[in-house]
């Protein structure tokens, strides 16, 4: 443990180094970034025993701390998971480099030719919890998008993250890129997080990866922009024009495929005229082991209470409610949604259009499982998270969303009259 | 004057109303927005006597306050200027509506069809100084982009802005749009500004329009995102491969066309091998009445001091300096530029490419006058300002930059495996 003054100095130093590295990275060739990520993958695999030994220390720490079995599982690394980390690094290496891409170009009557070109954002701070693989995933995505990154892992994964970080630095060096492009906060001290959140001179954006507690803290305390979602309170509305089979398939998938991800359905809204279908879906959910908290007029596992609307269970639980019509569903979603992902089941184009137009969530779906709310499934490559804010990045945050742009204007001695 | 508690309540009330209006505006038909702006233009012209009478009160207030002639001129409205306001409203009315535009769409192997669609940002706060026309310009652009706006004019233009605002509301009502879509803070109390800057529950972005004092205050105090530039410290680098005639034309235009705008050149960097051309340009500037603060090796009006590097004169003054090579110019610009607009004069493509790659200003130009740094000149229609930040909007901020987006995902009973 270091005292506050020392932590402040330490973080300022990381910030300065990150900013300097970011200036270099901004024009690093694509091939160098690709080579760095491939070399990092090689290093992770070559040093897997070292990583597993570091992970053993973290597991001991976790056991002493009394972590839950679920958290211990998230923390644990074995050869299979290390292989997964390597695969992830290689996948990002193989992705397109967004930097330098021409987003648009046009000519002006004055003779000017204007291009809008992608640039890195600068320095990204990533704050995460127990999963040590985030060290590699987030580090890789920031590097691919030409940004320097300051990683702050969970205290539980301190040694594992450190070992993985060492491999990333090895990759950077092998490719002739600045080692400070990917830095890991070298202390477990929690003051470091507060410093990172307020380093407006050095940090351009913060991405928190973790539960509601972490994200809420970051959103409250950050003095720099944040790409995040606090919760995924995901609704599926069964319209009166819903197709029964599609609805059955989609709702079951959206709730049960994986219950712990942010795209998992948490609340079912059923049009009064689709009550029979809605009840059949509830019965199927119940049969699949889901606890259905059912509103008036519906038979579920237990009755819903007011507290069930707007709750993210992240578990095998779903709320269900009858609504009078499409507009009542829209009202409910506007009131309780977290603007992450909401869906409508309908064969009626006009109903879908009204739903899409009047709800402002990052992702709106029709006749598709909300579990598709994912950068990979969107075809964006790796994602660093999903954002529900309206500034800059929204929805899945991939390499492209980690960029800004500039205008390149070319004339031929052109003057303004 | 009202007390702080009352101001807080007043602003919270404006915020709530703006947010409610924004929800309606998000799906307002383009035609309604166009009609509202045309009706507002009609109202401004019909009520021009009333506006001029209100302006007379402001001019009295300004005289009593001892405003400078330049500020009095900015404040003054006559029929010609009111015609300009009407023309501005009609021009924005005629622009394309960015909301609902499909920015990209693609299919996925899973059968999903994904669209990224433009949406309004929500609520925009605009804080400006003495020019009353900003009331109409900013109100119109926010409406066009589907955003509700809270306008806070300068205390000098209180009555003029109020009269113009009345016409905007008349337009909204004529088109059946919520009157709260464009609100004007109805008090001169400065506490209202501080409230506006911290209303994170209601305001999505703040746009300050004015001098460095106002913008600096907003950037320091705001707890919501800000689209702005603090200064336009605009550099022009004369490369050794610069064309003499183009350079002469461009530099003179960039400095002298209008000296008070943010795209006006403020510093000339001259490659050691282009000294003769550089000196000829300085002589021409001097002949045109520009004070040239000249660094070592150059003959100007007065010698430059360290304080001249990184100074925005907004006047008939320019700094000039000899640099050893392109990289020294890049270093100087990285150190002193405000990331607004910087330019290179060169016939050498490689030099231009290096300049574009290594400097991260919102706008980079080659062989063109920096006075083109303007949304209208870029073909973006009206602009609300120029932003130098890297988040969301950058460069000229037009209607498109005042939008966010959402994803529309359509399947056919599609589930994730």
Coordinates of N, CA and C in Angstrom, one line a residue, chain A residues 141-312:
Chain A
X141 N -7.7 -4.5 -28.2 CA -8.7 -3.7 -29.0 C -8.2 -2.2 -29.0
X142 N -7.7 -1.8 -27.8 CA -7.2 -0.4 -27.8 C -6.0 -0.2 -28.7
X143 N -5.1 -1.2 -28.7 CA -3.9 -1.1 -29.6 C -4.4 -1.1 -31.1
X144 N -5.3 -2.0 -31.4 CA -5.8 -2.1 -32.8 C -6.3 -0.7 -33.3
X145 N -7.0 -0.1 -32.4 CA -7.6 1.2 -32.8 C -6.7 2.4 -32.5
X146 N -5.4 2.1 -32.3 CA -4.4 3.1 -32.2 C -4.3 3.9 -30.9
X147 N -5.0 3.4 -29.9 CA -5.1 4.1 -28.6 C -4.1 3.5 -27.6
X148 N -3.5 4.4 -26.8 CA -2.8 3.9 -25.6 C -3.8 3.6 -24.6
X149 N -3.5 2.6 -23.7 CA -4.5 2.2 -22.7 C -3.8 2.1 -21.4
X150 N -4.6 2.5 -20.4 CA -4.2 2.2 -19.0 C -5.2 1.2 -18.4
X151 N -4.7 0.0 -18.1 CA -5.6 -1.0 -17.6 C -5.5 -1.1 -16.1
X152 N -6.7 -1.2 -15.5 CA -6.8 -1.3 -14.1 C -7.6 -2.6 -13.8
X153 N -6.9 -3.7 -13.5 CA -7.6 -4.9 -13.2 C -8.2 -5.0 -11.8
X154 N -9.0 -6.0 -11.6 CA -9.5 -6.3 -10.2 C -8.4 -6.7 -9.3
X155 N -8.5 -6.4 -8.0 CA -7.4 -6.8 -7.1 C -7.3 -8.3 -7.0
X156 N -8.4 -9.1 -7.3 CA -8.3 -10.5 -7.2 C -7.4 -11.1 -8.3
X157 N -7.4 -10.4 -9.5 CA -6.7 -11.0 -10.6 C -5.3 -10.3 -10.8
X158 N -4.8 -9.7 -9.7 CA -3.6 -8.9 -9.8 C -2.4 -9.6 -10.4
X159 N -2.1 -10.8 -10.0 CA -0.9 -11.5 -10.5 C -1.1 -12.0 -11.9
X160 N -2.3 -12.5 -12.2 CA -2.7 -13.1 -13.5 C -2.6 -12.0 -14.5
X161 N -3.2 -10.8 -14.2 CA -3.2 -9.7 -15.1 C -1.8 -9.2 -15.4
X162 N -1.0 -9.2 -14.3 CA 0.4 -8.8 -14.5 C 1.2 -9.7 -15.4
X163 N 1.0 -11.0 -15.3 CA 1.7 -11.9 -16.2 C 1.2 -11.8 -17.6
X164 N -0.1 -11.6 -17.8 CA -0.6 -11.4 -19.2 C -0.1 -10.1 -19.8
X165 N -0.1 -9.1 -18.9 CA 0.4 -7.7 -19.4 C 1.8 -7.8 -19.8
X166 N 2.6 -8.6 -19.1 CA 4.0 -8.8 -19.5 C 4.2 -9.3 -20.9
X167 N 3.3 -10.2 -21.3 CA 3.3 -10.7 -22.7 C 2.9 -9.7 -23.7
X168 N 1.9 -8.8 -23.3 CA 1.5 -7.8 -24.3 C 2.7 -6.8 -24.5
X169 N 3.4 -6.5 -23.5 CA 4.6 -5.6 -23.6 C 5.6 -6.3 -24.5
X170 N 5.8 -7.5 -24.3 CA 6.8 -8.3 -25.1 C 6.4 -8.1 -26.6
X171 N 5.1 -8.3 -26.9 CA 4.6 -8.1 -28.2 C 4.9 -6.7 -28.8
X172 N 4.6 -5.7 -28.0 CA 4.8 -4.3 -28.4 C 6.3 -4.1 -28.8
X173 N 7.2 -4.6 -27.9 CA 8.6 -4.4 -28.1 C 9.0 -5.2 -29.4
X174 N 8.5 -6.4 -29.6 CA 8.9 -7.1 -30.8 C 8.5 -6.4 -32.0
X175 N 7.5 -5.6 -32.0 CA 7.0 -4.9 -33.2 C 7.5 -3.5 -33.2
X176 N 8.4 -3.1 -32.3 CA 9.0 -1.8 -32.3 C 8.0 -0.7 -31.9
X177 N 7.0 -1.0 -31.2 CA 6.0 0.0 -30.7 C 6.3 0.4 -29.3
X178 N 5.9 1.6 -28.8 CA 6.2 2.0 -27.5 C 5.6 1.0 -26.4
X179 N 6.4 0.6 -25.5 CA 6.0 -0.3 -24.4 C 4.9 0.3 -23.6
X180 N 4.9 1.7 -23.5 CA 3.8 2.4 -22.7 C 2.5 2.4 -23.4
X181 N 2.4 1.8 -24.6 CA 1.1 1.8 -25.3 C 0.1 1.0 -24.5
X182 N 0.5 0.0 -23.7 CA -0.4 -0.8 -22.9 C 0.2 -0.8 -21.5
X183 N -0.3 -0.1 -20.6 CA 0.2 -0.1 -19.2 C -0.8 -0.7 -18.3
X184 N -0.3 -1.3 -17.2 CA -1.2 -1.9 -16.2 C -0.9 -1.2 -14.9
X185 N -1.9 -0.7 -14.2 CA -1.7 0.0 -12.9 C -1.1 -1.0 -12.0
X186 N 0.1 -0.7 -11.5 CA 0.9 -1.7 -10.7 C 0.6 -1.7 -9.2
X187 N -0.6 -1.3 -8.9 CA -0.9 -1.4 -7.4 C -2.4 -1.8 -7.3
X188 N -2.7 -2.4 -6.2 CA -4.1 -2.8 -5.9 C -4.8 -1.7 -5.2
X189 N -4.1 -0.6 -4.8 CA -4.7 0.5 -4.1 C -5.9 1.1 -4.8
X190 N -7.0 1.2 -4.1 CA -8.3 1.6 -4.8 C -8.2 3.1 -5.1
X191 N -7.3 3.9 -4.4 CA -7.2 5.3 -4.8 C -6.8 5.5 -6.3
X192 N -6.1 4.4 -6.8 CA -5.7 4.5 -8.2 C -6.9 4.7 -9.1
X193 N -8.0 4.0 -8.8 CA -9.2 4.1 -9.6 C -9.7 5.5 -9.6
X194 N -9.8 6.1 -8.4 CA -10.3 7.5 -8.4 C -9.4 8.5 -9.1
X195 N -8.1 8.2 -9.1 CA -7.2 9.1 -9.8 C -7.5 8.9 -11.3
X196 N -7.6 7.7 -11.8 CA -7.8 7.4 -13.2 C -9.0 8.1 -13.7
X197 N -10.1 8.1 -12.9 CA -11.4 8.7 -13.3 C -11.3 10.2 -13.5
X198 N -10.3 10.8 -12.9 CA -10.3 12.3 -12.9 C -9.1 12.9 -13.7
X199 N -8.4 12.0 -14.4 CA -7.2 12.5 -15.1 C -7.5 13.1 -16.4
X200 N -8.3 14.2 -16.4 CA -8.7 14.8 -17.6 C -7.6 15.2 -18.6
X201 N -6.4 15.5 -18.0 CA -5.3 15.9 -18.9 C -4.8 14.8 -19.7
X202 N -5.0 13.5 -19.2 CA -4.3 12.4 -19.9 C -5.3 11.4 -20.5
X203 N -6.5 11.3 -19.9 CA -7.4 10.2 -20.3 C -8.5 10.7 -21.1
X204 N -8.8 10.1 -22.3 CA -9.9 10.6 -23.1 C -11.2 9.9 -22.8
X205 N -11.1 8.7 -22.5 CA -12.4 8.0 -22.2 C -12.1 6.8 -21.2
X206 N -13.1 6.5 -20.4 CA -13.0 5.4 -19.5 C -14.0 4.3 -19.9
X207 N -13.6 3.1 -19.9 CA -14.5 2.0 -20.1 C -14.5 1.0 -18.9
X208 N -15.6 1.0 -18.2 CA -15.6 0.0 -17.0 C -16.2 -1.3 -17.5
X209 N -15.6 -2.4 -17.1 CA -16.1 -3.7 -17.4 C -16.4 -4.4 -16.1
X210 N -17.6 -4.6 -15.8 CA -18.0 -5.3 -14.6 C -19.4 -5.1 -14.2
X211 N -19.7 -5.4 -13.0 CA -21.1 -5.3 -12.4 C -21.5 -3.9 -12.2
X212 N -22.8 -3.8 -11.8 CA -23.5 -2.6 -11.6 C -22.7 -1.7 -10.6
X213 N -22.2 -2.3 -9.6 CA -21.5 -1.5 -8.5 C -20.3 -0.8 -9.1
X214 N -19.5 -1.5 -9.9 CA -18.3 -0.8 -10.5 C -18.8 0.2 -11.5
X215 N -19.7 -0.1 -12.4 CA -20.1 0.8 -13.5 C -20.8 2.1 -12.8
X216 N -21.6 1.9 -11.8 CA -22.2 3.0 -11.1 C -21.2 3.9 -10.5
X217 N -20.2 3.3 -9.9 CA -19.1 4.1 -9.3 C -18.4 5.0 -10.4
X218 N -18.1 4.3 -11.4 CA -17.4 5.0 -12.5 C -18.2 6.1 -13.1
X219 N -19.5 5.8 -13.3 CA -20.4 6.9 -13.9 C -20.5 8.1 -13.0
X220 N -20.6 7.8 -11.7 CA -20.7 8.9 -10.7 C -19.5 9.7 -10.6
X221 N -18.3 9.0 -10.5 CA -17.1 9.7 -10.2 C -16.3 10.2 -11.3
X222 N -16.5 9.7 -12.5 CA -15.6 10.0 -13.7 C -15.8 11.5 -14.1
X223 N -14.7 12.1 -14.4 CA -14.7 13.5 -14.9 C -14.2 13.4 -16.4
X224 N -14.1 12.2 -16.9 CA -13.8 12.1 -18.3 C -15.0 11.2 -18.9
X225 N -15.2 11.3 -20.2 CA -16.3 10.5 -20.8 C -16.2 9.0 -20.5
X226 N -17.4 8.4 -20.4 CA -17.5 7.0 -20.0 C -18.3 6.2 -21.1
X227 N -17.8 5.1 -21.6 CA -18.6 4.2 -22.5 C -19.0 3.1 -21.6
X228 N -20.3 2.9 -21.4 CA -20.7 1.9 -20.5 C -22.2 1.7 -20.6
X229 N -22.7 0.6 -20.0 CA -24.1 0.5 -19.7 C -24.1 0.0 -18.2
X230 N -25.1 0.6 -17.5 CA -25.2 0.3 -16.1 C -25.9 -1.0 -15.9
X231 N -27.0 -1.2 -16.7 CA -27.8 -2.5 -16.6 C -28.3 -2.8 -18.0
X232 N -28.7 -4.0 -18.2 CA -29.4 -4.4 -19.4 C -30.8 -4.9 -19.0
X233 N -31.7 -3.9 -18.8 CA -33.1 -4.3 -18.5 C -33.9 -4.4 -19.8
X234 N -33.8 -5.7 -20.3 CA -34.2 -6.0 -21.7 C -35.6 -6.4 -21.7
X235 N -36.4 -5.7 -22.5 CA -37.8 -6.1 -22.7 C -38.1 -6.8 -24.0
X236 N -39.1 -7.7 -24.0 CA -39.6 -8.3 -25.2 C -41.1 -8.0 -25.2
X237 N -41.6 -7.4 -26.2 CA -43.0 -7.1 -26.3 C -43.6 -8.0 -27.3
X238 N -44.6 -8.8 -26.9 CA -45.4 -9.7 -27.8 C -46.6 -9.0 -28.3
X239 N -46.5 -8.5 -29.5 CA -47.6 -7.8 -30.1 C -48.8 -8.7 -30.4
X240 N -49.9 -8.1 -30.7 CA -51.1 -8.9 -31.1 C -50.9 -9.6 -32.4
X241 N -50.0 -9.0 -33.2 CA -49.7 -9.6 -34.5 C -48.4 -10.5 -34.5
X242 N -48.1 -11.0 -33.3 CA -46.9 -11.8 -33.2 C -47.1 -13.2 -33.7
X243 N -46.1 -13.8 -34.4 CA -46.2 -15.1 -34.8 C -45.9 -16.1 -33.7
X244 N -46.8 -17.0 -33.4 CA -46.6 -17.9 -32.2 C -45.3 -18.6 -32.1
X245 N -44.9 -19.3 -33.2 CA -43.7 -20.1 -33.2 C -42.5 -19.3 -33.0
X246 N -42.4 -18.2 -33.8 CA -41.2 -17.3 -33.7 C -41.1 -16.8 -32.3
X247 N -42.3 -16.4 -31.7 CA -42.3 -15.8 -30.4 C -41.8 -16.8 -29.3
X248 N -42.3 -18.0 -29.5 CA -41.9 -19.1 -28.5 C -40.4 -19.3 -28.6
X249 N -39.9 -19.4 -29.8 CA -38.4 -19.7 -30.0 C -37.6 -18.5 -29.5
X250 N -38.0 -17.3 -29.9 CA -37.2 -16.1 -29.5 C -37.2 -15.9 -28.0
X251 N -38.3 -15.9 -27.4 CA -38.4 -15.6 -26.0 C -37.6 -16.6 -25.2
X252 N -37.8 -17.9 -25.5 CA -37.0 -18.9 -24.8 C -35.5 -18.7 -24.9
X253 N -35.1 -18.4 -26.1 CA -33.7 -18.2 -26.4 C -33.2 -17.0 -25.6
X254 N -34.0 -15.9 -25.7 CA -33.6 -14.6 -25.1 C -33.4 -14.7 -23.6
X255 N -34.3 -15.6 -23.0 CA -34.2 -15.7 -21.5 C -33.2 -16.8 -21.1
X256 N -33.2 -17.9 -21.8 CA -32.6 -19.1 -21.2 C -31.2 -19.5 -21.8
X257 N -30.8 -18.9 -23.0 CA -29.6 -19.3 -23.6 C -28.4 -19.1 -22.6
X258 N -28.3 -17.8 -22.1 CA -27.4 -17.5 -21.0 C -28.1 -16.4 -20.2
X259 N -28.3 -16.7 -18.9 CA -29.1 -15.7 -18.1 C -28.3 -14.6 -17.6
X260 N -26.9 -14.8 -17.6 CA -26.1 -13.8 -16.9 C -25.5 -12.7 -17.8
X261 N -25.9 -12.6 -19.1 CA -25.4 -11.6 -20.0 C -26.3 -10.4 -20.1
X262 N -25.8 -9.3 -20.5 CA -26.6 -8.1 -20.5 C -27.7 -8.1 -21.5
X263 N -27.6 -9.0 -22.5 CA -28.7 -9.0 -23.5 C -29.8 -10.0 -23.2
X264 N -29.7 -10.7 -22.0 CA -30.7 -11.6 -21.6 C -32.0 -10.9 -21.3
X265 N -33.2 -11.4 -21.8 CA -34.5 -10.8 -21.5 C -34.8 -10.8 -20.0
X266 N -35.4 -9.7 -19.6 CA -35.7 -9.6 -18.2 C -37.2 -9.3 -18.0
X267 N -37.9 -8.9 -19.0 CA -39.3 -8.5 -18.8 C -40.1 -8.8 -20.1
X268 N -41.2 -9.5 -20.0 CA -42.0 -9.8 -21.1 C -43.3 -8.9 -21.0
X269 N -43.6 -8.2 -22.1 CA -44.9 -7.5 -22.2 C -45.8 -8.1 -23.2
X270 N -47.0 -8.4 -22.8 CA -47.9 -9.2 -23.7 C -49.2 -8.3 -24.0
X271 N -49.4 -8.2 -25.3 CA -50.6 -7.5 -25.7 C -51.8 -8.2 -25.3
X272 N -52.8 -7.5 -24.8 CA -54.0 -8.1 -24.3 C -54.7 -9.1 -25.3
X273 N -54.5 -8.8 -26.6 CA -55.1 -9.7 -27.6 C -54.2 -10.9 -27.9
X274 N -53.0 -11.0 -27.3 CA -52.1 -12.1 -27.5 C -51.9 -12.9 -26.2
X275 N -53.0 -12.8 -25.4 CA -52.9 -13.4 -24.0 C -52.6 -14.9 -24.1
X276 N -53.3 -15.5 -25.0 CA -53.2 -17.0 -25.1 C -51.7 -17.4 -25.4
X277 N -51.2 -16.7 -26.4 CA -49.8 -16.9 -26.8 C -48.9 -16.6 -25.6
X278 N -49.1 -15.4 -25.0 CA -48.3 -15.0 -23.9 C -48.3 -16.0 -22.8
X279 N -49.4 -16.6 -22.5 CA -49.5 -17.6 -21.4 C -48.8 -18.8 -21.8
X280 N -48.9 -19.2 -23.1 CA -48.2 -20.4 -23.5 C -46.7 -20.2 -23.4
X281 N -46.2 -19.0 -23.7 CA -44.8 -18.7 -23.6 C -44.4 -18.8 -22.1
X282 N -45.2 -18.2 -21.3 CA -44.9 -18.3 -19.8 C -44.8 -19.8 -19.3
X283 N -45.8 -20.5 -19.8 CA -45.8 -22.0 -19.4 C -44.5 -22.7 -19.9
X284 N -44.1 -22.3 -21.1 CA -42.8 -22.9 -21.6 C -41.6 -22.5 -20.8
X285 N -41.6 -21.2 -20.5 CA -40.5 -20.7 -19.6 C -40.5 -21.4 -18.3
X286 N -41.7 -21.5 -17.7 CA -41.7 -22.2 -16.4 C -41.2 -23.7 -16.5
X287 N -41.7 -24.3 -17.6 CA -41.3 -25.7 -17.8 C -39.7 -25.8 -18.0
X288 N -39.2 -24.7 -18.5 CA -37.7 -24.7 -18.7 C -37.0 -24.3 -17.5
X289 N -37.7 -24.1 -16.3 CA -37.1 -23.9 -15.1 C -36.9 -22.4 -14.8
X290 N -37.6 -21.5 -15.5 CA -37.5 -20.1 -15.3 C -38.6 -19.7 -14.3
X291 N -38.2 -18.9 -13.3 CA -39.2 -18.3 -12.4 C -39.9 -17.1 -13.1
X292 N -41.2 -17.2 -13.3 CA -41.9 -16.2 -14.0 C -42.7 -15.3 -12.9
X293 N -42.3 -14.1 -12.8 CA -43.1 -13.2 -11.9 C -44.2 -12.5 -12.7
X294 N -45.4 -13.0 -12.5 CA -46.4 -12.7 -13.5 C -47.4 -11.6 -12.9
X295 N -47.6 -10.6 -13.8 CA -48.6 -9.6 -13.5 C -50.0 -10.1 -13.6
X296 N -50.9 -9.2 -13.3 CA -52.4 -9.5 -13.3 C -52.8 -10.1 -14.6
X297 N -53.6 -11.2 -14.5 CA -54.2 -11.8 -15.7 C -53.3 -12.9 -16.2
X298 N -52.1 -13.1 -15.6 CA -51.2 -14.1 -16.1 C -50.9 -15.1 -15.0
X299 N -50.7 -16.4 -15.3 CA -50.4 -17.4 -14.4 C -48.9 -17.8 -14.5
X300 N -48.1 -17.3 -13.5 CA -46.7 -17.6 -13.5 C -46.2 -18.4 -12.3
X301 N -45.0 -18.2 -11.9 CA -44.5 -18.9 -10.7 C -44.9 -18.2 -9.4
X302 N -44.8 -16.9 -9.5 CA -45.2 -16.0 -8.3 C -45.8 -14.7 -8.9
X303 N -46.6 -14.0 -8.1 CA -47.1 -12.8 -8.7 C -46.0 -11.7 -8.7
X304 N -46.0 -10.9 -9.7 CA -45.1 -9.8 -9.9 C -45.5 -8.7 -8.9
X305 N -44.5 -8.0 -8.4 CA -44.7 -6.8 -7.6 C -44.2 -5.6 -8.4
X306 N -44.5 -4.4 -7.9 CA -44.0 -3.2 -8.6 C -42.5 -3.2 -8.7
X307 N -41.8 -3.8 -7.8 CA -40.3 -3.8 -7.8 C -39.8 -4.7 -9.0
X308 N -40.6 -5.5 -9.6 CA -40.2 -6.4 -10.7 C -40.0 -5.6 -12.0
X309 N -40.7 -4.5 -12.1 CA -40.6 -3.7 -13.4 C -39.3 -2.9 -13.3
X310 N -38.5 -3.1 -14.3 CA -37.2 -2.4 -14.3 C -36.1 -3.1 -13.5
X311 N -36.3 -4.4 -13.2 CA -35.2 -5.1 -12.5 C -34.4 -6.0 -13.5
X312 N -33.1 -5.9 -13.3 CA -32.2 -6.8 -14.1 C -31.9 -8.0 -13.2

